Coordinates of C-alpha atoms and ligand atoms in Angstrom, one line a residue:
M189 CA 32.6 -40.6 -81.7
A190 CA 35.2 -39.9 -85.1
D191 CA 37.8 -37.6 -85.0
N192 CA 37.3 -34.5 -87.5
R193 CA 39.8 -31.3 -88.2
G194 CA 39.8 -28.5 -89.8
V195 CA 41.5 -25.1 -90.7
V196 CA 41.9 -22.7 -87.6
Y197 CA 41.9 -19.0 -87.4
L198 CA 44.5 -18.0 -85.1
G199 CA 45.6 -14.0 -85.3
T200 CA 46.3 -11.7 -88.1
G201 CA 47.4 -14.1 -90.9
K202 CA 47.6 -17.1 -88.9
V203 CA 45.5 -20.4 -90.1
E204 CA 46.4 -23.8 -88.5
V205 CA 44.9 -27.0 -89.4
Q206 CA 44.0 -28.5 -85.7
P207 CA 41.4 -31.5 -84.3
I208 CA 37.8 -29.6 -83.9
A209 CA 34.9 -31.5 -82.8
Y210 CA 32.6 -33.7 -84.9
P211 CA 29.4 -32.6 -85.6
K212 CA 26.7 -32.4 -84.1
M213 CA 23.0 -32.9 -85.0
Q214 CA 22.8 -29.0 -83.1
D215 CA 22.7 -25.6 -84.1
P216 CA 25.3 -23.1 -82.6
R217 CA 23.3 -22.2 -79.5
G218 CA 22.6 -26.2 -78.6
R219 CA 19.8 -26.7 -79.6
K220 CA 19.6 -30.4 -80.5
I221 CA 18.7 -30.7 -84.8
E222 CA 16.6 -33.2 -87.1
H223 CA 16.5 -31.3 -90.3
G224 CA 21.2 -32.0 -90.5
V225 CA 23.3 -33.8 -92.2
I226 CA 26.5 -34.2 -91.0
L227 CA 29.2 -34.6 -94.6
R228 CA 32.0 -36.5 -95.5
V229 CA 33.9 -33.1 -97.2
V230 CA 35.2 -33.9 -100.4
S231 CA 35.6 -30.8 -101.0
T232 CA 36.4 -27.2 -99.8
N233 CA 37.6 -23.7 -101.6
I234 CA 40.0 -20.9 -100.0
C235 CA 37.9 -17.6 -100.4
G236 CA 39.0 -13.8 -100.4
S237 CA 36.3 -13.8 -98.4
D238 CA 38.1 -15.9 -95.3
Q239 CA 41.2 -13.7 -96.3
H240 CA 39.2 -10.9 -95.2
M241 CA 39.4 -12.7 -92.0
V242 CA 42.7 -13.9 -92.5
R243 CA 44.4 -10.7 -93.2
G244 CA 43.1 -8.8 -89.7
R245 CA 39.9 -6.8 -91.8
T246 CA 36.8 -8.3 -89.5
T247 CA 36.6 -8.8 -85.7
A248 CA 36.3 -12.0 -86.2
Q249 CA 37.8 -14.7 -83.4
V250 CA 40.0 -16.4 -82.4
G251 CA 39.2 -20.4 -83.5
L252 CA 36.9 -19.5 -85.7
V253 CA 36.7 -22.5 -88.2
L254 CA 37.1 -21.3 -91.8
G255 CA 35.7 -22.7 -94.4
H256 CA 32.4 -21.4 -96.2
E257 CA 32.3 -22.8 -99.8
I258 CA 32.0 -26.7 -98.9
T259 CA 30.5 -30.2 -102.1
G260 CA 30.0 -33.2 -99.2
E261 CA 29.0 -36.9 -98.9
V262 CA 25.7 -37.5 -96.8
I263 CA 27.5 -40.3 -93.8
E264 CA 24.7 -38.9 -91.3
K265 CA 21.0 -37.3 -91.5
G266 CA 18.0 -36.4 -88.8
S267 CA 14.8 -37.5 -88.2
D268 CA 13.0 -35.2 -90.7
V269 CA 15.4 -35.2 -93.8
E270 CA 13.3 -37.1 -96.5
H271 CA 15.3 -36.2 -99.6
L272 CA 18.6 -37.1 -99.0
Q273 CA 20.3 -41.1 -98.9
I274 CA 23.2 -41.8 -97.3
G275 CA 25.9 -42.3 -100.1
D276 CA 24.6 -38.6 -101.8
L277 CA 27.5 -36.0 -103.1
V278 CA 26.1 -32.7 -102.3
S279 CA 27.1 -29.0 -103.6
V280 CA 26.2 -27.2 -100.3
P281 CA 25.0 -23.5 -100.6
F282 CA 27.3 -20.9 -98.8
N283 CA 24.7 -19.7 -97.4
V284 CA 22.7 -21.5 -94.3
A285 CA 18.9 -20.9 -94.8
C286 CA 16.5 -22.3 -93.2
G287 CA 13.6 -22.4 -95.4
R288 CA 11.3 -21.2 -93.3
C289 CA 11.2 -16.9 -93.5
R290 CA 10.2 -14.7 -95.3
S291 CA 13.0 -14.1 -97.0
C292 CA 14.4 -17.5 -97.8
K293 CA 10.5 -18.1 -98.9
E294 CA 11.2 -15.0 -102.0
Q295 CA 15.1 -16.8 -102.7
H296 CA 17.0 -14.1 -100.9
T297 CA 18.6 -17.3 -98.8
G298 CA 21.6 -14.8 -98.3
V299 CA 19.7 -13.1 -95.3
C300 CA 17.9 -15.9 -94.1
L301 CA 15.7 -14.1 -91.4
T302 CA 16.7 -16.9 -88.7
V303 CA 19.9 -19.1 -89.1
N304 CA 21.6 -15.9 -87.5
P305 CA 20.3 -14.0 -84.0
A306 CA 23.1 -11.3 -85.0
R307 CA 21.7 -9.7 -88.2
A308 CA 20.3 -11.2 -91.5
G309 CA 22.0 -13.5 -93.1
G310 CA 23.8 -16.6 -91.8
A311 CA 26.9 -19.2 -93.5
Y312 CA 29.6 -21.4 -92.4
G313 CA 32.8 -20.4 -90.5
Y314 CA 32.0 -17.1 -91.2
V315 CA 32.4 -13.5 -89.3
D316 CA 29.6 -12.5 -87.9
M317 CA 26.9 -15.3 -89.8
G318 CA 25.5 -17.1 -86.5
D319 CA 28.6 -19.5 -85.5
W320 CA 28.1 -22.4 -88.2
T321 CA 31.3 -24.6 -87.9
G322 CA 33.6 -23.9 -91.3
G323 CA 33.5 -26.5 -93.8
Q324 CA 37.9 -26.5 -93.6
A325 CA 37.2 -29.9 -92.3
E326 CA 36.9 -33.5 -92.5
Y327 CA 33.2 -33.2 -91.6
V328 CA 30.8 -30.6 -90.6
L329 CA 26.4 -30.4 -90.5
V330 CA 24.5 -28.4 -93.0
P331 CA 21.1 -27.6 -90.7
Y332 CA 17.2 -27.0 -93.4
A333 CA 18.9 -29.9 -95.2
D334 CA 16.1 -30.6 -97.5
F335 CA 16.0 -27.4 -98.9
N336 CA 20.0 -26.0 -98.3
L337 CA 21.7 -29.0 -100.5
L338 CA 21.7 -29.3 -104.0
K339 CA 22.2 -33.2 -104.9
L340 CA 24.6 -33.7 -107.8
P341 CA 23.6 -36.6 -109.9
N342 CA 25.4 -39.4 -111.5
R343 CA 28.4 -40.3 -108.5
D344 CA 30.6 -41.6 -110.7
K345 CA 30.0 -37.9 -113.6
A346 CA 29.9 -35.9 -110.8
M347 CA 33.3 -36.9 -109.0
E348 CA 35.4 -37.0 -112.9
K349 CA 33.1 -33.3 -113.0
I350 CA 34.2 -32.4 -109.5
R351 CA 37.2 -29.4 -110.0
D352 CA 34.5 -27.7 -111.6
L353 CA 31.3 -28.4 -109.3
T354 CA 33.6 -27.7 -106.1
C355 CA 33.1 -23.8 -107.8
L356 CA 29.1 -24.3 -106.3
S357 CA 29.2 -23.6 -103.3
D358 CA 30.1 -19.6 -104.2
I359 CA 32.4 -18.1 -106.8
L360 CA 30.8 -19.8 -109.4
P361 CA 26.4 -18.4 -108.7
T362 CA 29.1 -15.5 -107.2
G363 CA 29.9 -14.7 -110.3
Y364 CA 26.9 -15.7 -112.5
H365 CA 25.5 -13.5 -110.0
G366 CA 26.9 -10.7 -111.1
A367 CA 26.8 -10.4 -113.6
V368 CA 22.6 -11.5 -114.1
T369 CA 22.3 -8.3 -111.7
A370 CA 24.5 -6.2 -114.3
G371 CA 22.4 -6.5 -117.3
V372 CA 24.2 -8.4 -118.5
G373 CA 23.1 -10.6 -122.1
P374 CA 23.5 -11.5 -125.7
G375 CA 25.9 -8.7 -126.8
S376 CA 26.1 -6.8 -123.5
S377 CA 30.2 -5.2 -123.7
V378 CA 31.1 -6.1 -119.9
Y379 CA 33.7 -4.3 -117.4
V380 CA 35.0 -7.0 -114.1
A381 CA 36.8 -5.4 -112.3
G382 CA 39.6 -7.9 -110.5
A383 CA 40.6 -10.8 -111.7
G384 CA 40.6 -13.0 -108.8
P385 CA 38.2 -15.7 -109.2
V386 CA 35.0 -14.1 -108.7
G387 CA 36.2 -12.2 -111.0
L388 CA 37.0 -14.5 -113.0
A389 CA 33.8 -16.4 -112.6
A390 CA 31.9 -13.4 -113.1
A391 CA 34.0 -13.1 -116.5
A392 CA 33.0 -16.9 -117.7
S393 CA 29.0 -16.0 -116.9
A394 CA 29.2 -13.2 -118.7
R395 CA 30.6 -15.3 -121.4
L396 CA 27.3 -17.5 -120.7
L397 CA 25.7 -15.3 -121.3
G398 CA 26.3 -14.1 -124.3
A399 CA 29.0 -10.6 -123.7
A400 CA 29.7 -9.9 -127.1
V401 CA 32.9 -8.6 -124.8
V402 CA 34.1 -9.3 -120.9
I403 CA 37.4 -6.5 -120.0
V404 CA 38.7 -8.0 -117.3
G405 CA 40.6 -5.2 -114.9
D406 CA 42.7 -5.5 -111.9
V407 CA 46.4 -4.3 -110.4
N408 CA 48.3 -7.3 -110.4
P409 CA 50.2 -8.3 -114.0
T410 CA 49.8 -12.1 -112.7
R411 CA 47.2 -12.2 -112.5
L412 CA 45.7 -10.1 -115.9
A413 CA 48.0 -12.8 -117.6
H414 CA 45.9 -15.6 -117.2
A415 CA 42.6 -13.7 -117.7
K416 CA 43.8 -12.6 -121.0
A417 CA 45.5 -16.1 -121.5
Q418 CA 41.6 -18.0 -120.4
G419 CA 40.5 -15.7 -124.0
F420 CA 39.7 -12.0 -121.9
E421 CA 40.3 -8.5 -123.0
I422 CA 41.8 -7.1 -120.1
A423 CA 42.9 -3.6 -118.6
D424 CA 45.9 -3.2 -115.8
L425 CA 44.9 -0.4 -113.4
S426 CA 49.0 -1.0 -112.6
Q427 CA 49.6 1.5 -115.2
D428 CA 49.0 5.0 -115.3
T429 CA 46.7 4.9 -117.8
P430 CA 42.7 5.4 -116.5
L431 CA 40.3 2.8 -116.9
H432 CA 37.9 5.0 -119.4
E433 CA 41.0 5.2 -121.9
Q434 CA 41.6 1.7 -120.8
I435 CA 38.7 0.9 -122.4
A436 CA 37.8 3.4 -125.3
N437 CA 41.2 1.8 -125.9
L438 CA 39.6 -1.6 -126.3
L439 CA 35.9 -0.5 -127.8
G440 CA 35.9 3.0 -129.7
E441 CA 34.1 4.1 -126.7
P442 CA 34.6 4.7 -122.9
E443 CA 31.9 3.1 -121.2
V444 CA 30.6 -0.5 -121.0
D445 CA 27.4 -1.5 -121.2
C446 CA 28.1 -3.9 -117.6
A447 CA 29.9 -3.6 -114.6
V448 CA 31.2 -6.2 -111.7
D449 CA 32.5 -5.1 -109.0
A450 CA 34.4 -8.7 -107.7
V451 CA 36.8 -6.2 -105.7
G452 CA 35.6 -5.3 -102.8
F453 CA 35.9 -3.2 -99.7
E454 CA 40.2 -3.4 -99.9
A455 CA 40.8 -1.8 -103.4
R456 CA 43.6 -0.7 -104.3
G457 CA 43.8 3.2 -105.5
H458 CA 44.9 3.1 -110.4
G459 CA 47.8 4.0 -111.5
H460 CA 51.8 3.1 -110.5
A461 CA 51.3 5.3 -107.3
G462 CA 47.6 4.8 -106.3
A463 CA 47.7 0.2 -106.4
Q464 CA 50.0 0.9 -103.8
Q465 CA 47.8 2.0 -101.2
E466 CA 44.1 0.5 -100.1
A467 CA 41.3 3.4 -101.5
P468 CA 38.0 2.0 -100.8
A469 CA 35.6 3.3 -102.9
T470 CA 38.2 2.8 -105.9
V471 CA 36.3 0.0 -107.9
L472 CA 32.3 1.4 -107.6
N473 CA 33.4 5.6 -108.7
S474 CA 35.4 3.8 -110.8
L475 CA 33.0 1.6 -112.6
M476 CA 29.6 4.8 -111.8
Q477 CA 32.2 6.1 -114.5
I478 CA 32.5 3.7 -117.5
T479 CA 29.1 2.0 -117.1
R480 CA 26.8 3.7 -119.5
V481 CA 24.1 5.4 -118.9
A482 CA 20.8 3.2 -118.1
G483 CA 23.2 0.8 -116.4
K484 CA 23.2 -1.8 -113.9
I485 CA 26.5 -2.5 -112.2
G486 CA 26.4 -5.7 -109.5
I487 CA 29.0 -6.2 -106.7
P488 CA 30.1 -9.4 -105.6
G489 CA 32.3 -7.8 -104.2
L490 CA 32.1 -7.7 -99.9
Y491 CA 32.1 -4.9 -97.4
V492 CA 31.4 -4.3 -94.0
T493 CA 30.1 -3.2 -91.4
E494 CA 33.5 -2.8 -89.1
D495 CA 36.6 -2.7 -90.8
P496 CA 39.4 -2.2 -87.3
G497 CA 41.7 -2.0 -90.2
A498 CA 40.7 0.5 -91.8
H499 CA 43.3 3.2 -92.8
D500 CA 40.2 6.9 -91.8
A501 CA 37.3 6.2 -88.7
A502 CA 34.7 6.0 -91.4
A503 CA 35.5 3.7 -93.3
K504 CA 36.1 1.9 -89.9
L505 CA 32.5 1.6 -89.7
G506 CA 32.0 0.4 -93.5
S507 CA 31.6 4.9 -94.6
L508 CA 33.2 4.5 -97.9
S509 CA 33.7 8.1 -99.8
I510 CA 30.9 7.3 -102.8
R511 CA 30.5 10.4 -105.8
F512 CA 27.1 8.4 -104.9
G513 CA 25.1 11.9 -107.5
L514 CA 27.4 10.6 -110.4
G515 CA 25.5 7.4 -109.9
W516 CA 22.2 8.9 -109.9
A517 CA 22.3 11.2 -112.8
K518 CA 22.9 8.2 -114.3
S519 CA 20.0 6.4 -113.4
H520 CA 22.0 3.2 -113.1
S521 CA 21.0 -0.2 -110.6
L522 CA 23.8 -1.2 -108.0
H523 CA 22.3 -4.6 -106.5
T524 CA 24.8 -5.2 -103.6
G525 CA 24.8 -8.3 -101.4
Q526 CA 25.3 -12.3 -100.4
T527 CA 24.6 -14.1 -103.0
P528 CA 21.6 -16.1 -102.6
V529 CA 23.5 -19.7 -103.6
M530 CA 20.6 -21.5 -104.8
K531 CA 18.7 -19.3 -107.2
Y532 CA 21.4 -20.4 -109.6
N533 CA 22.9 -23.4 -108.7
R534 CA 21.1 -26.0 -109.7
Q535 CA 21.7 -24.5 -113.5
L536 CA 25.0 -24.1 -113.0
M537 CA 24.9 -27.6 -112.3
Q538 CA 23.9 -28.7 -115.2
A539 CA 26.2 -26.4 -117.9
I540 CA 28.7 -28.0 -116.8
M541 CA 28.1 -31.4 -116.9
W542 CA 27.4 -30.3 -120.1
D543 CA 30.0 -28.5 -121.2
R544 CA 29.2 -24.7 -120.9
I545 CA 31.3 -23.4 -118.5
N546 CA 34.9 -24.6 -118.2
I547 CA 35.0 -23.1 -114.2
A548 CA 37.6 -24.7 -113.1
E549 CA 40.3 -23.8 -115.7
V550 CA 39.0 -20.2 -116.1
V551 CA 39.8 -19.6 -112.8
G552 CA 42.5 -21.8 -112.2
V553 CA 41.5 -24.4 -109.8
Q554 CA 44.6 -26.1 -108.0
V555 CA 43.7 -28.8 -105.4
I556 CA 45.3 -29.7 -102.4
S557 CA 45.5 -31.8 -99.1
L558 CA 44.0 -30.1 -95.5
D559 CA 47.5 -30.3 -94.1
Q560 CA 48.4 -27.8 -97.3
A561 CA 45.6 -24.7 -96.6
P562 CA 47.6 -22.9 -94.6
Q563 CA 50.4 -22.5 -97.2
G564 CA 47.5 -22.1 -99.5
Y565 CA 45.7 -20.0 -97.3
G566 CA 49.4 -18.0 -97.6
E567 CA 50.1 -17.9 -102.3
F568 CA 46.1 -17.6 -101.8
D569 CA 47.3 -13.7 -100.3
A570 CA 50.4 -13.0 -102.0
G571 CA 48.3 -13.3 -105.9
V572 CA 48.5 -16.7 -107.9
P573 CA 46.3 -17.2 -109.7
K574 CA 44.8 -19.6 -108.2
K575 CA 42.2 -21.3 -106.8
F576 CA 42.5 -23.3 -104.0
V577 CA 41.1 -26.3 -103.5
I578 CA 41.4 -28.8 -100.0
D579 CA 40.3 -32.3 -100.8
P580 CA 40.2 -33.4 -97.1
H581 CA 40.0 -37.5 -97.6
G582 CA 42.5 -37.5 -100.5
L583 CA 39.3 -38.4 -103.0
F584 CA 40.1 -36.0 -105.9
S585 CA 42.7 -38.1 -106.7
A586 CA 41.2 -41.5 -106.3
A587 CA 38.4 -40.3 -108.7
Ligands
LIG828 N1 29.1 -11.5 -102.5 C1 29.5 -12.5 -101.9 O1 28.2 -13.7 -102.1 C2 30.9 -12.6 -102.5 C3 31.1 -14.3 -102.2 C4 31.8 -14.7 -102.5 C5 33.2 -13.9 -102.2 N2 33.0 -12.3 -102.1 C6 34.2 -11.1 -102.1 O2 34.1 -11.3 -103.8 C7 35.5 -10.7 -103.4 C8 36.3 -11.3 -105.0 O3 36.6 -12.3 -104.5 P1 37.7 -13.4 -104.7 O4 38.0 -14.4 -104.8 O5 38.0 -13.2 -106.1 O6 38.9 -12.3 -104.5 P2 40.5 -11.3 -104.1 O7 40.8 -11.1 -103.6 O8 41.5 -13.0 -104.9 O9 40.5 -11.0 -105.9 C9 40.4 -9.2 -105.0 C10 41.5 -8.6 -106.6 O10 40.4 -7.7 -106.8 C11 42.2 -6.9 -107.8 N3 41.6 -5.8 -107.1 C12 41.6 -5.2 -106.3 N4 42.5 -3.7 -106.5 C13 41.4 -3.4 -107.6 C14 41.1 -1.7 -108.6 N5 41.6 -1.1 -108.0 N6 40.4 -2.5 -109.4 C15 40.9 -3.9 -109.3 N7 40.8 -5.1 -109.6 C16 41.5 -4.6 -107.9 C17 43.1 -7.6 -106.5 O11 44.2 -7.3 -106.5 C18 42.4 -9.5 -106.8 O12 43.2 -10.1 -107.4 C19 36.0 -10.4 -102.0 O13 35.3 -9.1 -101.4 C20 34.8 -11.2 -101.4 O14 34.9 -11.5 -100.0 C21 31.8 -12.1 -102.5
LIG829 ZN1 33.3 -17.8 -100.5
LIG830 ZN1 15.1 -18.5 -93.4

């Protein structure tokens, strides 16, 4: 049986590439399955969601194999897999979903009811998401393969666009979902909090959806410079000028039509002093302030039910000091949760193949080897304007 290697979480701030088991056709509960495939991993990306775990801000256990953003080639399939063939190139939605439960039938694949005994929602290589082995590895198992996988059309053409297509497993659908749930349409003015890969993907999605103007805010000037170079307006929240004033300086009014939180619970405060420390409700409160009445706020940024590293007792349980009354008074709609990737990935694949969106360039894709993964984690954590994509078999350079 072939060997396997993967990126393993070893405690706060520490990941290492280690030998791991080659995938078996069985679920994490040890039941044999026939609906799965084993993939040779073609690309697998490091995500801000991984960093929450690696920074010790979740209850992730040491020994977890990381990686939920996976593109791969089918090399083995169970007898119940009908629509995929050996050799197919596929994009893996980060959600593990059964395709059979009420949530899946209603397209809410981010909260599948059967793949995780502890709560709704499954993912690869993620705390509290059902113990599915992560894909920052050479090989990985994907269950319910016919339902979950998106087959990439032409192999050669797909490999030409692989730096873009690798974003289909999470950040592009997630950014798009953020923009859609914020109500972005032709002519919208949009504010996106966070200039990380998800924020930039939301900004690019807003552009695709026809937004008139997209402002990206962050406390990290290097990431803002990158966002500016990609053609977005920026708000520098490490400065003392309040967000609504920065928006007014750009738009002539202190509000936008649509807002997206692409930051989550590790948000920093605003202003010179504020940006030095964490203030988990900052983004949500500021978005209610700057979104017009009856506007929508898309919240792909991740919030947790347990945060052992939080500063106060309430935040340790995910309770934040949110000025909900303001959102209520303004008739805001708020949309939260894991992205149901499958709802969008096919259309976004088409947008990539027909050059409607240059997502790799917008998010700053940088390809690294599996052995360079720990370094990638370190640089990403330091806030470089890059999206690290691991190429475990050296297939990018071959393409
Ligand atoms: N809902 C989903 O399905 C889903 C999927 C993927 C990622 N996520 C989440 O989306 C968030 C962003 O992911 P990412 O990979 O871009 O992470 P990231 O950590 O690279 O980016 C977050 C950015 O937010 C900035 N920031 C901090 N405080 C801020 C503030 N007050 N205002 C504006 N910007 C601020 C940081 O400087 C950083 O650049 C994370 O919470 C991640 O877990 C959710
Ligand atoms: Zn991700
Ligand atoms: Zn399901």
